[in-house]
Every structure is written in structure tokens, then in C-alpha cells.
GROMACS .gro file of C-alpha atoms in nm:
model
  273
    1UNK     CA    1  -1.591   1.754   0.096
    2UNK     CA    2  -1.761   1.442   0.325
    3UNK     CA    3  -1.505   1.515   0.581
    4UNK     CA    4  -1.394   1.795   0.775
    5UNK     CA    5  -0.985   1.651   0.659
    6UNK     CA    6  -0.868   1.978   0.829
    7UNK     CA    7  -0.933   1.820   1.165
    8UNK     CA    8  -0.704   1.536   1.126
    9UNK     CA    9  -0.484   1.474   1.374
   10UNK     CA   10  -0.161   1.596   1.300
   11UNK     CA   11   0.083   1.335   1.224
   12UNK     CA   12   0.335   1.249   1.521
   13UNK     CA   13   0.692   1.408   1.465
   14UNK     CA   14   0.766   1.750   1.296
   15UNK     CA   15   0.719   1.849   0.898
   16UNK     CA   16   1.117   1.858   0.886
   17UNK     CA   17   1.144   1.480   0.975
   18UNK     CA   18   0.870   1.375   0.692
   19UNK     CA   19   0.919   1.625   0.398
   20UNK     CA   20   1.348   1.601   0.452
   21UNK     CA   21   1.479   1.369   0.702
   22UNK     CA   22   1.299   1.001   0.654
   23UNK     CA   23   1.255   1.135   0.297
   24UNK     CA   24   1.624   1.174   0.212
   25UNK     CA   25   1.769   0.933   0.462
   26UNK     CA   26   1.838   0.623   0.245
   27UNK     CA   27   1.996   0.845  -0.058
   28UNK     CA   28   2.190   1.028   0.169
   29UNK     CA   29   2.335   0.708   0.350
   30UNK     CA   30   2.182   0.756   0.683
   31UNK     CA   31   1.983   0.449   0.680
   32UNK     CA   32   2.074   0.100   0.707
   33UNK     CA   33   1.938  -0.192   0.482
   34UNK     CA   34   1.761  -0.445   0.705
   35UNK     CA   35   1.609  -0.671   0.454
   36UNK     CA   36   1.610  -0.692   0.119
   37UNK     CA   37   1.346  -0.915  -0.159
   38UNK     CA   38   1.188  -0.957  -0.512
   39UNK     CA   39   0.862  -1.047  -0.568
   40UNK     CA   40   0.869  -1.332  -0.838
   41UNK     CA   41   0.660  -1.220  -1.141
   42UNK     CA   42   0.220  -1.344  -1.081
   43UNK     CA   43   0.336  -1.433  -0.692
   44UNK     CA   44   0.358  -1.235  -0.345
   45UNK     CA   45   0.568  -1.255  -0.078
   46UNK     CA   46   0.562  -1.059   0.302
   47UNK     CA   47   0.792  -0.899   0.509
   48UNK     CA   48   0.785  -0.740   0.859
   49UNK     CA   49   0.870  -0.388   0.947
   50UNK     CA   50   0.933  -0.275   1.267
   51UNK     CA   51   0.795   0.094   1.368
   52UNK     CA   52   1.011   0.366   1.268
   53UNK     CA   53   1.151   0.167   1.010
   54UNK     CA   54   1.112   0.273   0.621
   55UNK     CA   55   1.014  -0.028   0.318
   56UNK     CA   56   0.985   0.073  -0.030
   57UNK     CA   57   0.831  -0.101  -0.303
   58UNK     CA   58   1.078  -0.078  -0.632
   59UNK     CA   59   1.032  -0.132  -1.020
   60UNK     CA   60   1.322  -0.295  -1.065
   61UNK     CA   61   1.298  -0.486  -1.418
   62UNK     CA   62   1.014  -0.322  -1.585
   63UNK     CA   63   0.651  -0.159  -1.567
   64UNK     CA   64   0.470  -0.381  -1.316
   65UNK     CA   65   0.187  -0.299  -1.038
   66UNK     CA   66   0.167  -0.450  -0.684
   67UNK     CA   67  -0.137  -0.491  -0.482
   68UNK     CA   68  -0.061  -0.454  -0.139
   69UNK     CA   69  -0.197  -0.559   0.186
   70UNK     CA   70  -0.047  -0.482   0.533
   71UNK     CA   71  -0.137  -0.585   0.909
   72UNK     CA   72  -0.069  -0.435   1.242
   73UNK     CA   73   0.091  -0.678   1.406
   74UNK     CA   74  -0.058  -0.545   1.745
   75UNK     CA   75  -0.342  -0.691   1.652
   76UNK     CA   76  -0.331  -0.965   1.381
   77UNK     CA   77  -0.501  -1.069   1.182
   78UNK     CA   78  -0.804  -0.818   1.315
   79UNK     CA   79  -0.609  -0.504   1.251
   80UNK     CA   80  -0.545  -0.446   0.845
   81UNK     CA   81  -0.549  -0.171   0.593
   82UNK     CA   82  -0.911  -0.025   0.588
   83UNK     CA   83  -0.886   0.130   0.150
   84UNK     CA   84  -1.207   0.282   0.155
   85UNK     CA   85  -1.176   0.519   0.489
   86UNK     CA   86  -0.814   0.595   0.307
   87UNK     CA   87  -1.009   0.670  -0.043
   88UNK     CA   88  -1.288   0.923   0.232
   89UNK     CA   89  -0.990   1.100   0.385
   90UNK     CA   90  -0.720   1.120   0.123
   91UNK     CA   91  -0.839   1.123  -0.205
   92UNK     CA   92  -0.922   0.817  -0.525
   93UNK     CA   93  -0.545   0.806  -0.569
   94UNK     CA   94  -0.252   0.814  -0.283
   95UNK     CA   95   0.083   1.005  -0.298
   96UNK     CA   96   0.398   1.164  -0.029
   97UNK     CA   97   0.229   1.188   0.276
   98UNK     CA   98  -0.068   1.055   0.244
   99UNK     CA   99  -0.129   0.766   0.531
  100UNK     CA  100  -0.271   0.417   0.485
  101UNK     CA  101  -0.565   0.399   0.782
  102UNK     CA  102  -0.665   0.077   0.982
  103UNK     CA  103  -0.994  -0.007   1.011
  104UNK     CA  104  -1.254   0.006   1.299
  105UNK     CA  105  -1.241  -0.009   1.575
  106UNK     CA  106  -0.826   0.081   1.573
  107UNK     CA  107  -0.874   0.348   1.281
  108UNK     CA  108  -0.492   0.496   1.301
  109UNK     CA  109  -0.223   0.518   1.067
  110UNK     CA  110  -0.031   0.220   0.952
  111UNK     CA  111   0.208   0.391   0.734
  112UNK     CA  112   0.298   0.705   0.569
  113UNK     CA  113   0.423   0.753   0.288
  114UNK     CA  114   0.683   0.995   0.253
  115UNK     CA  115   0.863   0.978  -0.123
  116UNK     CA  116   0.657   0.881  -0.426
  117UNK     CA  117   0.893   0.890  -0.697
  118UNK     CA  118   0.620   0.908  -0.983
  119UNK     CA  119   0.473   1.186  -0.837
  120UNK     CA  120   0.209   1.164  -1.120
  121UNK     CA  121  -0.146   1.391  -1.017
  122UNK     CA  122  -0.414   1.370  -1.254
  123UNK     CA  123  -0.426   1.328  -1.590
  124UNK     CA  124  -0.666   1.489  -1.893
  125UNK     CA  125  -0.842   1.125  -1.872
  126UNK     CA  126  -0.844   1.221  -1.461
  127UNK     CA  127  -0.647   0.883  -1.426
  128UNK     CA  128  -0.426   0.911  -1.090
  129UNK     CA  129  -0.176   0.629  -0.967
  130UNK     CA  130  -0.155   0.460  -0.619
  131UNK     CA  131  -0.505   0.368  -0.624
  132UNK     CA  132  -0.724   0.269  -0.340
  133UNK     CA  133  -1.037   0.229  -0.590
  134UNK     CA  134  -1.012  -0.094  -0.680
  135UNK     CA  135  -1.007  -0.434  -0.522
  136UNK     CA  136  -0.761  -0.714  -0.670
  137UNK     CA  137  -0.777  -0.939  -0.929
  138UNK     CA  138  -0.943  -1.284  -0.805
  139UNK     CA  139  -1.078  -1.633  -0.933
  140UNK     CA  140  -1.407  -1.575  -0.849
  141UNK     CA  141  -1.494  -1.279  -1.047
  142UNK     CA  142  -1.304  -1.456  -1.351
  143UNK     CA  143  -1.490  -1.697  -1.317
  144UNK     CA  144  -1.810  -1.514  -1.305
  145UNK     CA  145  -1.716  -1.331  -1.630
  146UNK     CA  146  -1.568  -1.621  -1.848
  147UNK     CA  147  -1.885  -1.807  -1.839
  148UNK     CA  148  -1.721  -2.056  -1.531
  149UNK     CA  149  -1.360  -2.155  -1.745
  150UNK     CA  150  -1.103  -2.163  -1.449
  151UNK     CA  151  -0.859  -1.908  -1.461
  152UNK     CA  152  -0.501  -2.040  -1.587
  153UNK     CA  153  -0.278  -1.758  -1.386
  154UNK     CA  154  -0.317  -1.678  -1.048
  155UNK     CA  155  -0.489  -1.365  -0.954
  156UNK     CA  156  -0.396  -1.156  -0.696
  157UNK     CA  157  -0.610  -1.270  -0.415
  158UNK     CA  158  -0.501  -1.613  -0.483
  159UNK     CA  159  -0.117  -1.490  -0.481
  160UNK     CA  160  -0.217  -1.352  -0.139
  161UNK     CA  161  -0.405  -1.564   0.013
  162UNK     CA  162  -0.090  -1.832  -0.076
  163UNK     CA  163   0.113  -1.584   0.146
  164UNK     CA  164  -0.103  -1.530   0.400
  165UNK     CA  165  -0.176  -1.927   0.452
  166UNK     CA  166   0.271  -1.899   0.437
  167UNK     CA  167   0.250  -1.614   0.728
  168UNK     CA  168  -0.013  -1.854   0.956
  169UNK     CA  169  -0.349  -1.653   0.795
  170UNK     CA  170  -0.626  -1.722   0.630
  171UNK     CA  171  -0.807  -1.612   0.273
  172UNK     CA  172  -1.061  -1.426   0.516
  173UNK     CA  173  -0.736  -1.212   0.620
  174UNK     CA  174  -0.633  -1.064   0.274
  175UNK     CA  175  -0.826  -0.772   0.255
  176UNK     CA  176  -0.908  -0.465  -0.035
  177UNK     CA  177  -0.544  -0.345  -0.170
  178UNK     CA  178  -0.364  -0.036  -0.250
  179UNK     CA  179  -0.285  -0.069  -0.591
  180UNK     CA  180   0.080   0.012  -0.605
  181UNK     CA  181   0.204   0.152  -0.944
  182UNK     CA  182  -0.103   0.087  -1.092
  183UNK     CA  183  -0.285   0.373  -1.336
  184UNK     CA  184  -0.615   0.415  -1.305
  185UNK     CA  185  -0.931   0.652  -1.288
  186UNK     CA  186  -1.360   0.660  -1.394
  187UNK     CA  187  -1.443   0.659  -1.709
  188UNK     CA  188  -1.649   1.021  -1.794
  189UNK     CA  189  -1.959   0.829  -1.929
  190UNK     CA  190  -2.055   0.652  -1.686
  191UNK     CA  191  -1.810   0.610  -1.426
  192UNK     CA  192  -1.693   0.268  -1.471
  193UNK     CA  193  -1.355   0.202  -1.356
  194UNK     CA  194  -1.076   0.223  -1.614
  195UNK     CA  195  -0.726   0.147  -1.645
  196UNK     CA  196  -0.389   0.268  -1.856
  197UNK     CA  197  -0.029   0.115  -1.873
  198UNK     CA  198   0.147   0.217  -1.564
  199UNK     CA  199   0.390   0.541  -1.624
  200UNK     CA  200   0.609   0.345  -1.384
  201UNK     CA  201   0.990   0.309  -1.499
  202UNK     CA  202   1.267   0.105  -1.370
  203UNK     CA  203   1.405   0.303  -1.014
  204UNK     CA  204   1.043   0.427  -0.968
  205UNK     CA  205   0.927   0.316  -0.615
  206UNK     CA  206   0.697   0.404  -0.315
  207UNK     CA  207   0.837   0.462   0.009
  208UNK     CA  208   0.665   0.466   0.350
  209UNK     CA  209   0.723   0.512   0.697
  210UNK     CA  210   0.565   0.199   0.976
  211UNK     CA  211   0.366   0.408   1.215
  212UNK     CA  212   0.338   0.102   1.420
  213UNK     CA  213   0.477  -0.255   1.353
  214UNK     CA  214   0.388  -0.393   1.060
  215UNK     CA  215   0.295  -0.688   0.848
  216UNK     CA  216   0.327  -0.634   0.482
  217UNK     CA  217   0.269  -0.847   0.186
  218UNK     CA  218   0.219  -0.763  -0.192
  219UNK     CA  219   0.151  -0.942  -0.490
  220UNK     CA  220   0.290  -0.886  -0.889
  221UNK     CA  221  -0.002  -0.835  -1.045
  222UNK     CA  222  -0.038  -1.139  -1.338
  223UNK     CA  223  -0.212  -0.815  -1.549
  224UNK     CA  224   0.194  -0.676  -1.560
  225UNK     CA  225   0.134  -0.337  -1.624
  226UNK     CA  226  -0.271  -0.303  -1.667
  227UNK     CA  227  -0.291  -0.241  -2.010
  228UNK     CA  228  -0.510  -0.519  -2.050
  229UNK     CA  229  -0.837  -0.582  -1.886
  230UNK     CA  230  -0.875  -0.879  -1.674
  231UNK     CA  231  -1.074  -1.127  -1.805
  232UNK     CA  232  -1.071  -0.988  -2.165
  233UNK     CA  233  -0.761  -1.251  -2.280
  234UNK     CA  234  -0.407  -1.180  -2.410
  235UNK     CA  235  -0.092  -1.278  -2.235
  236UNK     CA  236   0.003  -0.964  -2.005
  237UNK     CA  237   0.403  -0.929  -2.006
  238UNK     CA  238   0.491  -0.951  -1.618
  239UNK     CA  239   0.781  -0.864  -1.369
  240UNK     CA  240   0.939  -0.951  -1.049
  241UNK     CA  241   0.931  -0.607  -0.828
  242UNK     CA  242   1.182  -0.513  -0.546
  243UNK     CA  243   1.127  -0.456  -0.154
  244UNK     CA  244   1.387  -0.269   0.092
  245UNK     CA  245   1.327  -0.232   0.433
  246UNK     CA  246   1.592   0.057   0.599
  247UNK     CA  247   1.692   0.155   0.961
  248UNK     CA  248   1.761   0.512   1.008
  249UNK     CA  249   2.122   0.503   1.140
  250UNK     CA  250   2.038   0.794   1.417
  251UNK     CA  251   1.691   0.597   1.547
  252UNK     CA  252   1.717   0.862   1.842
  253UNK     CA  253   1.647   1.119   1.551
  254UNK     CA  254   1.262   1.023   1.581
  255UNK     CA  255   1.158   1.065   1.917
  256UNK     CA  256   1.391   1.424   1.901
  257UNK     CA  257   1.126   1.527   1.621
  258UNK     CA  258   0.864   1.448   1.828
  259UNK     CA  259   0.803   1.110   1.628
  260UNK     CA  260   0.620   0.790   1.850
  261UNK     CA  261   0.437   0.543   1.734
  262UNK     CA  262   0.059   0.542   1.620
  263UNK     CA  263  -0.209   0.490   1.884
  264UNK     CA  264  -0.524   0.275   1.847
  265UNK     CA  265  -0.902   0.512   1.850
  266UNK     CA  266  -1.025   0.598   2.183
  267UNK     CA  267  -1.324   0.553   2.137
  268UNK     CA  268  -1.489   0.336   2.394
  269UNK     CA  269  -1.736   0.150   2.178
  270UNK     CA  270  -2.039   0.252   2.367
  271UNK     CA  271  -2.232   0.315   1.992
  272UNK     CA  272  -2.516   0.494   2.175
  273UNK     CA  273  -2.618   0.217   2.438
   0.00000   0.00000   0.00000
């Protein structure tokens, strides 16, 4: 492996409060709903979640992948999901307890997640789902590949950048995704990046813990599922997707499994001068 992953830090709070107590806490009723939305189909929308707090992102009407952004809102706009340092310590493909990293010069965890009802591994094609491979979907690389015809549905950098510009940021602030629901792996010939239809059913969802406050938005892919390239033409069938933010009832619970919130690095940014 590139990295030495057995040196991580160990996550703040004990094993029992991510593998049983956040993980079980809104089917067993000891969580409170805070917020609830849907994600019109080829749109995005944002919500804030407040550390501690659990979101989940939820099939709710039918296979459909999100790309997903998120913020610390510590530092916004400067602090944002870094996908490639998540791809170098985690693997191609993100599952339960897995964390979603920040980039330099804060590198922490944003979130955890800590139920991943697909629970899907790796495939005979070696196609995983969760991805933090691939970017999004945007104008400018349609563009580029249908010979400079302007795109008719919104990509997903467009859907996000119309949120961000809705949440007082700019295109420069959406940044590379985690590809929520989405099925995807490299081709065995060479290596080009594939996709299948997403396994994901209606119920299915990703849940994470905010390891520090938080800034989330997502977009409904206008590709629906993925079964169709982008670019290549057809008329994907698309879905609205659902978002739950939840309380834990007992928020003393955390801090009694030795749970605080996520520091920035301390490194001092002397880079050898």
C-alpha cells in the first residue's frame, strides 16, 4: 500500500458508539428528525448539519445516484471534501466507516459514515459503489465531446454550482464529488473508467456522522441511474432522492464514548523553510 493506513489516527469516541449506537439510533427511535428534504430529479439542494448530528442520503422513488459535495463550515468556502486523499487512504470505493477527509492544510475528517445499507464490495467486473473516482458530470466536458452542441440538461456541476451561488458560493467552491449510489469501477483493458446501473433500491441510503459542522449539498444526477454514458445520447430515467438529518435524543451519549469533534492538522506550515 502508498500509505502506512495502520497509523491513522483513531477515530474520536469508542467502536461501540460507531459499529452500534449512532448506527442503530434512528431505527431504534433514539434520534430525533431535525430536517427533512428531496432533491428534485437533475437539481441539488444543501443542508447544514451540526457536529454530532447524523444525515442520510435515501433512494426514495427509484435507482438514482447523488454527487455530493460538503464544506466545513469552520472554514468556508476554503475547507471542502478533498476525494482523492479519501480514494489514498480508504480505498476506489467508500463504505461503514470509512471517513470523508478535508483537504490541506485542515486534512481531518468531515464525516463518517457509519451504515451503508448496500453494503455492496466488489464485483467479478471489480465495480464497487460510493465512488470517489470520478468527478461530476459538467457542461464543459459535454461540450468538448459533442463537437461544441450545448448540453440540454443540466449536469451536475451546473446543479451545484446553482446551489452553491443559493448558499452565498461560487462555481470555484464546488469541488470533486463522492458519487453516492453510483456503480462504478476500471475497465480490465485499459483502465478506463466504467459504469453499471446502480444496485440501489428504494430504502437503500448512506448514513454519516458530522465530525465537525457541516455544509452539505448534493445533486440528482441527470444520468438517473448510470446506465448510460454521458455524452453518448438517450434520455436517462431520473429521480428525486431523500435527505434526513437526526439528533441523537441522549447528545450527552457522545462525549461519554469519548466522542468530540474533529480537529484541524497541526502542522505548522513551515514546508522546509
Amino acid at each position: 500500500l502508498c500509505y502506512a493506513v495502520e497509523n491513522l489516527p483513531a477515530k474520536y469516541g469508542s467502536k461501540k458508539l460507531y459499529d452500534e449506537i449512532l448506527r442503530n439510533a434512528v431505527r431504534e427511535g433514539k434520534a430525533d428528525l431535525v430536517e427533512k428534504l428531496e432533491i428534485p430529479p437533475c437539481d441539488a439542494r444543501s443542508w447544514k448539519v451540526k457536529a454530532g448530528q447524523l444525515f442520510r442520503i435515501i433512494c426514495s422513488h427509484g435507482p438514482q445516484v447523488a454527487d455530493m459535495n460538503c464544506w466545513a463550515m469552520e472554514n468556508l468556502p476554503k475547507e471542502r471534501f478533498y476525494s482523492s486523499k479519501t480514494r489514498q487512504i480508504h480505498a476506489t470505493h467508500i463504505t461503514t466507516g470509512d471517513r470523508l477527509w478535508s483537504n490541506m492544510p485542515y486534512l481531518r475528517p468531515l464525516a463518517t459514515i457509519v451504515e451503508d445499507t448496500i453494503a455492496y464490495g466488489f464485483d467479478e467486473d471489480g465495480a464497487g459503489v460510493h465512488d470517489v473516482i470520478g468527478s461530476r458530470c459538467d457542461p464543459y466536458t459535454h461540450l468538448m465531446l459533442s463537437g461544441g452542441k450545448e448540453h440540454k440538461i443540466t449536469c451536475c456541476h451546473s446543479n451545484l454550482t446553482r446551489q452553491a451561488i443559493r448558499d452565498g458560493l461560487c462555481e470555484e467552491d464546488v469541488h470533486d464529488v463522492l458519487n453516492v449510489f453510483m456503480c462504478t469501477g476500471f475497465t480490465r483493458e485499459g483502465q478506463q473508467y466504467f459504469t453499471k446501473p446502480s444496485p440501489v433500491e428504494i430504502g437503500d441510503y448512506l448514513e454519516f456522522l458530522a465530525e465537525t459542522d457541516l455544509l452539505v449539498s448534493a445533486s440528482t444526477c441527470p444520468q438517473g441511474d448510470v446506465s448510460m454514458a454521458c455524452g453518448g445520447g438517450g434520455e436517462p430515467v431520473t429521480y428525486p432522492l431523500g435527505v434526513e438529518v437526526w439528533k441523537l435524543k441522549d447528545e450527552e451519549i457522545l462525549e461519554r464514548e469519548g466522542w468530540k469533534p474533529t480537529a484541524v492538522s497541526q502542522y505548522r506550515g513551515n514546508h522546509g523553510m
